[in-house]
Coordinates of C-alpha atoms and ligand atoms in Angstrom, one line a residue:
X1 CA -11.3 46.3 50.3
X2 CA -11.0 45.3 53.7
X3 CA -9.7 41.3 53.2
X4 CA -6.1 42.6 52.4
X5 CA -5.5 44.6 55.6
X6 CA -2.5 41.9 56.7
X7 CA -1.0 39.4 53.9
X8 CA 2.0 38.0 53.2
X9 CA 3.5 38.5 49.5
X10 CA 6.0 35.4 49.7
X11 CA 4.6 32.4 48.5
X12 CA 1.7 30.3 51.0
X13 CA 4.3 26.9 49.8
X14 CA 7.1 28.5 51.5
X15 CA 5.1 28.4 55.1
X16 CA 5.7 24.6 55.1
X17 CA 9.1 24.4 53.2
X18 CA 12.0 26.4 54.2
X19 CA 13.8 26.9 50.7
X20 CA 17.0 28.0 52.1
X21 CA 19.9 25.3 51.0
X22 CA 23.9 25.1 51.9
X23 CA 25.3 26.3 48.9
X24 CA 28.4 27.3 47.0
X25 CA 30.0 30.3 47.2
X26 CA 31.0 32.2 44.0
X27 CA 34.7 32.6 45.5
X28 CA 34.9 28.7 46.1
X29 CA 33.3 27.1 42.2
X30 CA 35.9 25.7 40.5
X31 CA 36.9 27.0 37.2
X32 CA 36.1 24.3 35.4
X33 CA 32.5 22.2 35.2
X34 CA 31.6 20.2 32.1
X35 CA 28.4 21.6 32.8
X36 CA 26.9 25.5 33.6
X37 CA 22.9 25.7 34.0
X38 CA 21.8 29.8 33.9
X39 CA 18.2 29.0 35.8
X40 CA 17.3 26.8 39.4
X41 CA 14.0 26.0 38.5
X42 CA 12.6 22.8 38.0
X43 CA 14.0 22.9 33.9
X44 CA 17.4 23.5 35.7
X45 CA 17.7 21.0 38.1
X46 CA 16.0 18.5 36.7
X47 CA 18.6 18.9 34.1
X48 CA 21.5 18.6 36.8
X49 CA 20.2 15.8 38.3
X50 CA 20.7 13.6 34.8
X51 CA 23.8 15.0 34.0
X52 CA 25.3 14.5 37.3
X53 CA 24.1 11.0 37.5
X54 CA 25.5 10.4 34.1
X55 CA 29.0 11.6 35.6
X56 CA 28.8 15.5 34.4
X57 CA 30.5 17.9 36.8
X58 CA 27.2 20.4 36.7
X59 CA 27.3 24.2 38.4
X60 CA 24.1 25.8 38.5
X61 CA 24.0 29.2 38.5
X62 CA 20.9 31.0 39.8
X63 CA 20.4 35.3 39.7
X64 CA 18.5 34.9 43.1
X65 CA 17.7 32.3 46.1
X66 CA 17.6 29.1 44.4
X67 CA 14.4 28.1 43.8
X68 CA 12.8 31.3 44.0
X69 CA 11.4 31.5 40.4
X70 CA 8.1 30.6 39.1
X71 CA 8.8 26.5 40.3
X72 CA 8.4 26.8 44.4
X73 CA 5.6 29.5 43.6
X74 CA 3.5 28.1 40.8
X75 CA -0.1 26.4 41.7
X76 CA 0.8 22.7 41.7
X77 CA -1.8 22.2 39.1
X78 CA -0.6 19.3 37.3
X79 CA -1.7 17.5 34.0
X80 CA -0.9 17.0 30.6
X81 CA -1.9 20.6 29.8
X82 CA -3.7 19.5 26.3
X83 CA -6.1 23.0 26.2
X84 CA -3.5 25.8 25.1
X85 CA -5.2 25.4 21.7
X86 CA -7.1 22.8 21.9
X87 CA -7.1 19.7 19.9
X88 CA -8.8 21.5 16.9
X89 CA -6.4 25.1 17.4
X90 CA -3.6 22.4 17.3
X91 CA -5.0 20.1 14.2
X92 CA -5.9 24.1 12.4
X93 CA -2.1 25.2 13.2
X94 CA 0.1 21.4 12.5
X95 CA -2.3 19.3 11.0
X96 CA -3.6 15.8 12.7
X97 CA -0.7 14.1 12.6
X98 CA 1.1 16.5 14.8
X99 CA -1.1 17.7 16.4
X100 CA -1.5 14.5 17.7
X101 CA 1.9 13.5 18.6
X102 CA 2.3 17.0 20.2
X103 CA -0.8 15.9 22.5
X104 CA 0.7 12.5 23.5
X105 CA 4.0 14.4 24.4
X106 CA 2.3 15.9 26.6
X107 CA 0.8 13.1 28.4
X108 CA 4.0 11.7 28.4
X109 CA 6.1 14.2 29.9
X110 CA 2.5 13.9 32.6
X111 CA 3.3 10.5 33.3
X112 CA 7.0 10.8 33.4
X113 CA 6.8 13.1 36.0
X114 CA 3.9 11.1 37.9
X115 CA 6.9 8.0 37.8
X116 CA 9.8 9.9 38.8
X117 CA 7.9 11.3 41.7
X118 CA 7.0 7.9 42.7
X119 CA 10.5 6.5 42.0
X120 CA 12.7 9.1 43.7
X121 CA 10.3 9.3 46.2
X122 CA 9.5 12.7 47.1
X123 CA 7.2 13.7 48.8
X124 CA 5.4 16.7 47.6
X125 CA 1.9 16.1 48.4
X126 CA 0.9 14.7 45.1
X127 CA -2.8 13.8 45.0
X128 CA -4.9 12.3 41.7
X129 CA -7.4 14.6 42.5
X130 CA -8.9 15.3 38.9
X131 CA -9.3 18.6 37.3
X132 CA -13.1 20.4 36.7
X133 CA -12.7 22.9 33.5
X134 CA -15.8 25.0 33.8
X135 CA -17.0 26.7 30.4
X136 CA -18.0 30.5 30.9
X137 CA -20.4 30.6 27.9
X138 CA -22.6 28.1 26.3
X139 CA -20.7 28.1 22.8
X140 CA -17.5 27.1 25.2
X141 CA -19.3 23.8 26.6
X142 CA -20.4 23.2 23.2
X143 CA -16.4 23.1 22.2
X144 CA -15.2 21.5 25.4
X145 CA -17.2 18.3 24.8
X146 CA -16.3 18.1 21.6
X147 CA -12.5 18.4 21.9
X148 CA -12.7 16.3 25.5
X149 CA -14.5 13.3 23.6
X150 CA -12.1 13.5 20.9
X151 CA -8.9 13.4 23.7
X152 CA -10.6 10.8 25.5
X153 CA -11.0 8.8 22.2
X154 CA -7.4 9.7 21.0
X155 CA -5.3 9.0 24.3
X156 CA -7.7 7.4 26.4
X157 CA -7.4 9.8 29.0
X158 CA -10.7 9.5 30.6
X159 CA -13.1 12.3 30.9
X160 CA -16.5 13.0 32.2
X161 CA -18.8 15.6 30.5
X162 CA -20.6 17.5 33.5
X163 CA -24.1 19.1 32.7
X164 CA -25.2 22.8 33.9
X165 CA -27.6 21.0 36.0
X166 CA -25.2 18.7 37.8
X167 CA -22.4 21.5 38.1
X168 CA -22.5 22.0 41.9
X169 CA -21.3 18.4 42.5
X170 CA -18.3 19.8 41.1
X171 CA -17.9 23.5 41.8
X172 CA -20.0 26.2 43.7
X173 CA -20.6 28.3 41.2
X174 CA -23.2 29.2 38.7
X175 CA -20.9 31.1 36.4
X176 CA -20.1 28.0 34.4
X177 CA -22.1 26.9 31.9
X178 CA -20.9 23.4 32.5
X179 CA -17.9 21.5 32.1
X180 CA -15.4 18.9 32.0
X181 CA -13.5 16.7 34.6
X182 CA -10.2 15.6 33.6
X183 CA -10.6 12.8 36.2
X184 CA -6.7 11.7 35.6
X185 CA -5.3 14.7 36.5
X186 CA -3.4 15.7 39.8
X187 CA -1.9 18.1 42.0
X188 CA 1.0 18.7 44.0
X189 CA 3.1 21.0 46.3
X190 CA 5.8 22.8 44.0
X191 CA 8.1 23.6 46.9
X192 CA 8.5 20.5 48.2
X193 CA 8.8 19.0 44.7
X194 CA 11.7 21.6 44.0
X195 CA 12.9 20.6 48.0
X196 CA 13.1 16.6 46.9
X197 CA 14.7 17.9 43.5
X198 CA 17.5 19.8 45.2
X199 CA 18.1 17.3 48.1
X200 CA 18.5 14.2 45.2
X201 CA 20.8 17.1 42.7
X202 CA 23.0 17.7 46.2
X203 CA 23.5 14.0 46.7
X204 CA 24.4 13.7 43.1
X205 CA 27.6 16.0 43.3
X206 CA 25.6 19.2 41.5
X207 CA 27.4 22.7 42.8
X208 CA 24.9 25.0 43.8
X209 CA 25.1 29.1 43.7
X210 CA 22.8 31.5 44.6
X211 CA 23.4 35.4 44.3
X212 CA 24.9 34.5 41.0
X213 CA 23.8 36.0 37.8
X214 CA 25.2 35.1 34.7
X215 CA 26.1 38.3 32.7
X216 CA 28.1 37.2 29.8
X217 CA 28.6 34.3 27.7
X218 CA 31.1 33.9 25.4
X219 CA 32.3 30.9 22.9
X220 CA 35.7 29.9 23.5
X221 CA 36.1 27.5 20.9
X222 CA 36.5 24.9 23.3
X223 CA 33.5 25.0 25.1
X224 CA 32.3 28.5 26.8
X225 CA 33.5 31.0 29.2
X226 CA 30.9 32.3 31.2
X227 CA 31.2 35.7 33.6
X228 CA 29.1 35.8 37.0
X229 CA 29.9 39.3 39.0
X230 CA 33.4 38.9 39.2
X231 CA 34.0 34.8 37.9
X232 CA 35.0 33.7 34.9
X233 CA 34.2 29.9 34.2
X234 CA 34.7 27.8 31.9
X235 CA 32.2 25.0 30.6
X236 CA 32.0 22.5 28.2
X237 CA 28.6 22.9 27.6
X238 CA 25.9 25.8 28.7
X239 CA 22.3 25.0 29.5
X240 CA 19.7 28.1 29.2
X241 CA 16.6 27.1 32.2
X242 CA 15.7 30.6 32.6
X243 CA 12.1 30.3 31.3
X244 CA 10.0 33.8 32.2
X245 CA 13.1 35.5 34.4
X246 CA 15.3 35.6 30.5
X247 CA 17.5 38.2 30.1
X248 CA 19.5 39.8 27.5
X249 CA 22.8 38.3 28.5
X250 CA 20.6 35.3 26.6
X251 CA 18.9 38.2 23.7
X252 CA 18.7 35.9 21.1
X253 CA 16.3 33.2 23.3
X254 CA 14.5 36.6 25.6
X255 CA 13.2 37.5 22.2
X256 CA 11.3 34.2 21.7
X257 CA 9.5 34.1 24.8
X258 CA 7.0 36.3 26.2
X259 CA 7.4 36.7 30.0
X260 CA 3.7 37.1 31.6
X261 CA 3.5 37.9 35.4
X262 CA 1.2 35.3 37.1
X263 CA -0.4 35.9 40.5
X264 CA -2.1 33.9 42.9
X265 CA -3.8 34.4 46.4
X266 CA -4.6 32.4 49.0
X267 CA -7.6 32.4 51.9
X268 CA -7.6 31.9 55.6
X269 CA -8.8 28.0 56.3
X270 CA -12.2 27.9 55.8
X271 CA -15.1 25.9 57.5
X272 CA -15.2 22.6 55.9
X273 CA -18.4 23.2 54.9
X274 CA -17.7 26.5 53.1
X275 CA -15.3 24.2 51.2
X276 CA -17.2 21.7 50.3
X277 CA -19.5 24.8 49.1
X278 CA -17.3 25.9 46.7
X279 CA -14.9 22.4 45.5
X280 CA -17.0 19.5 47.1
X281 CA -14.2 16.7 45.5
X282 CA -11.3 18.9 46.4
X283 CA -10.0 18.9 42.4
X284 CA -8.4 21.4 40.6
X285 CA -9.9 24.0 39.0
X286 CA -9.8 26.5 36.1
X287 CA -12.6 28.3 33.3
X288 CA -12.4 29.3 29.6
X289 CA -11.8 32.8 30.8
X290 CA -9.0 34.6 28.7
X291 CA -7.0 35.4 31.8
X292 CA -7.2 32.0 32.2
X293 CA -8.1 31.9 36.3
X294 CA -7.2 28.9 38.0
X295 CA -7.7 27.3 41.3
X296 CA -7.2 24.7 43.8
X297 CA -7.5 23.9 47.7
X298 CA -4.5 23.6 49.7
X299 CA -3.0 20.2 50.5
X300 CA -4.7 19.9 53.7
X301 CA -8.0 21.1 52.1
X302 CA -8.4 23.9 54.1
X303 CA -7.5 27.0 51.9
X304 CA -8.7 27.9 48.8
X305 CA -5.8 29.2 46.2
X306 CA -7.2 30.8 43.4
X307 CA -4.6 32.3 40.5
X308 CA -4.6 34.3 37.2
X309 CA -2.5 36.8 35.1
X310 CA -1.7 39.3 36.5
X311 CA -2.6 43.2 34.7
X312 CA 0.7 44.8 35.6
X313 CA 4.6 43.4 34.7
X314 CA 5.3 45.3 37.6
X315 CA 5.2 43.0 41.2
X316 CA 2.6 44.9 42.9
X317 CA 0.9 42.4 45.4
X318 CA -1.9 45.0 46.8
X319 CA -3.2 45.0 42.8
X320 CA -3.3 41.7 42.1
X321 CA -4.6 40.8 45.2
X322 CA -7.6 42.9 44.5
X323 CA -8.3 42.2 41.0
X324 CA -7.8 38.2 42.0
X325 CA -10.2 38.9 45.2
X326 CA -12.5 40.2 42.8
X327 CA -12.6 37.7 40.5
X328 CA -12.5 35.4 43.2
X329 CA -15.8 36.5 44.4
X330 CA -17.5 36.9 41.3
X331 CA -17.3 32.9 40.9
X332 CA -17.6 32.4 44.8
X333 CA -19.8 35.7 46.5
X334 CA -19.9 33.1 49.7
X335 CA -16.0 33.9 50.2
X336 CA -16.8 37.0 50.9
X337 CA -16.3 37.1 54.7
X338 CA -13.1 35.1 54.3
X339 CA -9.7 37.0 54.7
X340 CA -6.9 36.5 52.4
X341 CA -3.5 35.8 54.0
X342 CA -1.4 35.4 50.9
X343 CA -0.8 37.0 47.7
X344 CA 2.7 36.4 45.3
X345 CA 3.3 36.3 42.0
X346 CA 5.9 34.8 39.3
X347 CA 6.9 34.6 35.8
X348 CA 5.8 32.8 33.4
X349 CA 7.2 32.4 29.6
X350 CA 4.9 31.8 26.3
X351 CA 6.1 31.1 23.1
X352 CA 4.6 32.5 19.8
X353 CA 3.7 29.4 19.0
X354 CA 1.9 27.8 21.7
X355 CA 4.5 24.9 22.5
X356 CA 7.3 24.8 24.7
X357 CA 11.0 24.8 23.1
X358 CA 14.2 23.3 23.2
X359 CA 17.2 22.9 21.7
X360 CA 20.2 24.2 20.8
X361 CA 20.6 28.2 20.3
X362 CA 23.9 30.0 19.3
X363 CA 25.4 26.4 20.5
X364 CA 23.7 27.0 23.5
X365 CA 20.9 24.4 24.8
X366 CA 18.1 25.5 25.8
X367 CA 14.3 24.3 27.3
X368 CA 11.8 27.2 28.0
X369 CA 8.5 28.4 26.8
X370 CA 5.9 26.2 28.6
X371 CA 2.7 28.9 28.1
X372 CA 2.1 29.0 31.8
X373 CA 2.2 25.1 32.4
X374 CA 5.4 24.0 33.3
X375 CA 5.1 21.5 36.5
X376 CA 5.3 18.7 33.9
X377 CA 6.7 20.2 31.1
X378 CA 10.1 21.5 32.6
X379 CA 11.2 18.6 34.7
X380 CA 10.7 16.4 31.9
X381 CA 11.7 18.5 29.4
X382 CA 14.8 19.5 31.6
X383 CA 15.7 15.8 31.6
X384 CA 14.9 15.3 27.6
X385 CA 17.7 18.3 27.1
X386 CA 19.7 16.6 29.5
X387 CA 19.5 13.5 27.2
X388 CA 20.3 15.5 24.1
X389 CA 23.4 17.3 25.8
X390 CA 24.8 14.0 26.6
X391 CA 24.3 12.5 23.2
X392 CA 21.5 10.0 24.0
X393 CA 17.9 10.1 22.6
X394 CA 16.2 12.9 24.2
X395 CA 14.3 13.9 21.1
X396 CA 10.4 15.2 21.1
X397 CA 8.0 16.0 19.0
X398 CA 8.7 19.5 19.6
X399 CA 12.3 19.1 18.1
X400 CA 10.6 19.9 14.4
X401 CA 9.5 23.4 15.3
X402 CA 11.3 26.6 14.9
X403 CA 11.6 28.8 18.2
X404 CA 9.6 31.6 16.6
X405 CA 10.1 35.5 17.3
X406 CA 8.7 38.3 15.9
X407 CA 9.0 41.2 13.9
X408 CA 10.1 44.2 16.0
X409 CA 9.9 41.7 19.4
X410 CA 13.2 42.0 21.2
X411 CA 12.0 40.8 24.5
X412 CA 10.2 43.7 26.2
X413 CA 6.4 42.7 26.4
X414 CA 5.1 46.4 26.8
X415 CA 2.2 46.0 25.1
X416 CA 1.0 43.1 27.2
X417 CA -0.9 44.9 30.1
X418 CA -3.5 46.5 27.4
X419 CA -3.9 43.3 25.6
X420 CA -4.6 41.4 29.3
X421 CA -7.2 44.3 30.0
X422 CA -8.7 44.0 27.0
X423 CA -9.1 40.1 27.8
X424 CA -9.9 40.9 31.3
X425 CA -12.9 43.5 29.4
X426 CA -13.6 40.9 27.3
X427 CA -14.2 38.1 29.7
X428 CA -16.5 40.4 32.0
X429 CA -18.3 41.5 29.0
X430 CA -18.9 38.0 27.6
X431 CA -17.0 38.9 24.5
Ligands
FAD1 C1 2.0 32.2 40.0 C2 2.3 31.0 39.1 C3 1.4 29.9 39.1 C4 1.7 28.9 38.2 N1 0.9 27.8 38.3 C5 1.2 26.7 37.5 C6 0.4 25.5 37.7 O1 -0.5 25.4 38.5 N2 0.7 24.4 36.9 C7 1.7 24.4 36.0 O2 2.0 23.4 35.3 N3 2.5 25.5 35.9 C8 2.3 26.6 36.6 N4 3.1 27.7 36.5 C9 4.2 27.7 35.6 C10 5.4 27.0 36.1 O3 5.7 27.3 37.5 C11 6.7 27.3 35.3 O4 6.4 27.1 33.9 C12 7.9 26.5 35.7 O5 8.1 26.5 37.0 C13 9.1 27.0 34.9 O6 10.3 26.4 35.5 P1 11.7 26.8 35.0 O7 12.7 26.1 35.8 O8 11.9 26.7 33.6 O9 11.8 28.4 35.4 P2 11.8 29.1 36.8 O10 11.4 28.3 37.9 O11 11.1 30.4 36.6 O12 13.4 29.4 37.0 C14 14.1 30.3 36.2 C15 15.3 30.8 37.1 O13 16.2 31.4 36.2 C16 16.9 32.4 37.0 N5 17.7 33.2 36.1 C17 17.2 34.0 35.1 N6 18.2 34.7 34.5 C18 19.4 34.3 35.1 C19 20.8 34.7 35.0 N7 21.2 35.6 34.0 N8 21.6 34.1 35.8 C20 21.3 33.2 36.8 N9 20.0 32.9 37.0 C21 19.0 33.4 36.1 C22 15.7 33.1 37.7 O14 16.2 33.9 38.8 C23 14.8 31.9 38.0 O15 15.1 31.5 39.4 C24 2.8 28.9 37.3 C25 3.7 29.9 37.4 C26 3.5 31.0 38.3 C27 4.4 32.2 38.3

């Protein structure tokens, strides 16, 4: 393949947004915080930033750069992610009362996000763009209509049922045997949300450190003393925002989540025609493939990013890049000529069950496990654990479910690069 001659494996958000922030040292933290957060993602400071408002002293703690997880590199695809399982998957698995409440949690933590963005204004390029889900067989059309109606009728979340025939006023593709548009659905530029998120946790008093991975944790009766390279500190409370990066100073929570690498790519501008060609509304995009491809144009509607899973736990950008640019141009052959600039990948973290989690574990809190959707889901779950560490109502539906592992499961998904090949067969063999 000749397209991946020159890219660049950091992020295409991290052009526009330089991450880099003043931040602690490990020497200088005091010894004491009410709060420690293990995790700077979007779970982690939107966490902070209630705490600290609420008068908590709040350290966060991050392994790496802050930021530098899967929340300043993720798509920016944003909705109330109601298709893990779909409505009937959910109705089958918690029956239609929860089922239901699980789906309105979702579009609440949506809108929550969509109000604090607007409130705190931040500027993260946030456009109501509306989401096409394209079905890759005719039996998944058949299902897509039938769980969008019954969404649209159940949360009035509006919808629009597209026909084969009227496809290409939504996508450039004849792969898809149809679709939906999600019409209230929205995107957004994740490193300038996690920007305005750090700027608003700085000017509430939050104690940033970078380079600084937690390695033990140990109840002290009295609250927690936690160990980071050479620091002991102690904390009234520890908060677990770690989502995909867990690790087994955290064993008990690692073996509940199943961390799968996701990649993404991104093209040189294109023509705006060649655009128009391939997303003529400039929505979001995704398919009923098992890998579960996604993709989007860039802010300025000038690149194309187009994601995925990745095959390989490992980070190794030239493979992904050439399994995406395949897949890439087997929806859209007219992107052939275009060079990719970008490819990067991140963690994600899925839970057994399909939902994300939190709580309290080993008296440690916790939010993780958001299946590969988690611009909504951590910032308002990261303030609903917030709410709960500080004794107010931060309950959710999801509070009623177990965190569930598995037998023999202690965290290391080896098996998961043949079961994402076998999907991978199975989508290209229309299984
Ligand atoms: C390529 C990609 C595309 C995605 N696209 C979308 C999308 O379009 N829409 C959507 O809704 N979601 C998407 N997601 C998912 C979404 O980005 C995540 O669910 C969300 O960002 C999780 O946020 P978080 O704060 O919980 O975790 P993260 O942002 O991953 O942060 C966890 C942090 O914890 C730190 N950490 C771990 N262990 C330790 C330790 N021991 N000590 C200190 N620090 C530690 C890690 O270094 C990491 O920085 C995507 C993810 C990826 C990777």
């Amino acid at each position: 393949m000749t397209k991946a001659n020159e890219f660049s494996n950091t992020p295409f958000w991290h052009d526009d947004i330089d991450l880099s922030v003043a931040t602690t040292s490990l020497e200088q933290v005091d010894d004491d915080y009410d709060v420690l957060i293990v995790g700077s993602g979007f779970t982690g400071l939107s966490a902070a930033l209630s705490l600290a408002r609420a008068g908590k002293s709040v350290v966060i703690m991050e392994a790496q750069d802050i930021a530098s997880g899967a929340s300043s590199r993720n798509g920016g695809l944003l909705g109330p992610s109601f298709h893990k399982l779909g409505l009937q998957g959910l109705i089958d698995k918690f029956g239609h009362d929860t089922a239901n409440a699980v789906l309105q949690e979702s579009l609440k933590g949506f809108d929550w996000l969509l109000e604090f963005i607007e409130k705190e204004q931040i500027d993260c390029d946030l456009q109501r763009c509306g989401r096409f889900r394209g079905a890759i067989k005719q039996q998944h059309f058949k299902s897509l209509c039938v769980q969008a109606e019954s969404l649209a009728k159940a949360l009035d979340y509006p919808i629009d049922i597209i026909e084969k025939s009227q496809q290409h006023q939504e996508v450039g593709t004849d792969k898809y045997q149809g679709g939906i548009v999600y019409k209230k659905d929205a995107c957004l530029h994740p490193a300038k949300l996690v920007k305005g998120l750090i700027g608003k946790c700085q000017q509430a008093g939050v104690t940033l450190v970078a380079q600084a991975a937690v390695s033990h944790i140990k109840d002290n009766y009295a609250g927690f003393t936690v160990t980071v390279e050479q620091r002991q500190i102690n904390a009234g409370a520890v908060l677990i925002a770690s989502n995909g990066y867990t690790q087994d100073v955290t064993a008990d929570l690692k073996k509940r989540v199943l961390p799968i690498r996701s990649s993404m790519i991104a093209t040189a501008p294109l023509s705006k025609e060649l655009m128009a060609s391939i997303s003529p509304k400039l929505r979001t995009h995704g398919g009923t493939d098992r890998l579960v491809f996604y993709y989007r144009p860039s802010p300025d509607g000038q690149r194309m990013l187009f994601g995925g899973r990745a095959l390989s736990m490992l980070e190794k950008p030239a493979v992904y890049l050439l399994f995406l640019w395949e897949s890439m141009l087997n929806l859209f052959p007219q992107l052939n000529e275009v060079p990719i600039t970008h490819a990067w990948s991140g963690l994600v973290a899925y839970s057994f069950d399909h939902v994300p989690h939190l709580g309290l574990n080993n008296g440690l809190y916790y939010a993780m496990g958001y299946c590969g959707s988690g611009v909504a889901r951590a910032n308002y779950l990261g303030h609903k654990i917030a709410l709960k560490m500080l004794g107010e109502d931060g309950s959710t539906v999801f509070d009623q479910f177990e965190f569930p592992s598995k037998c023999f499961y202690s965290g290391n998904p080896w098996f998961m690069p043949a079961v994402l090949r076998w999907h991978s067969f199975a989508d290209r063999w229309g299984f």
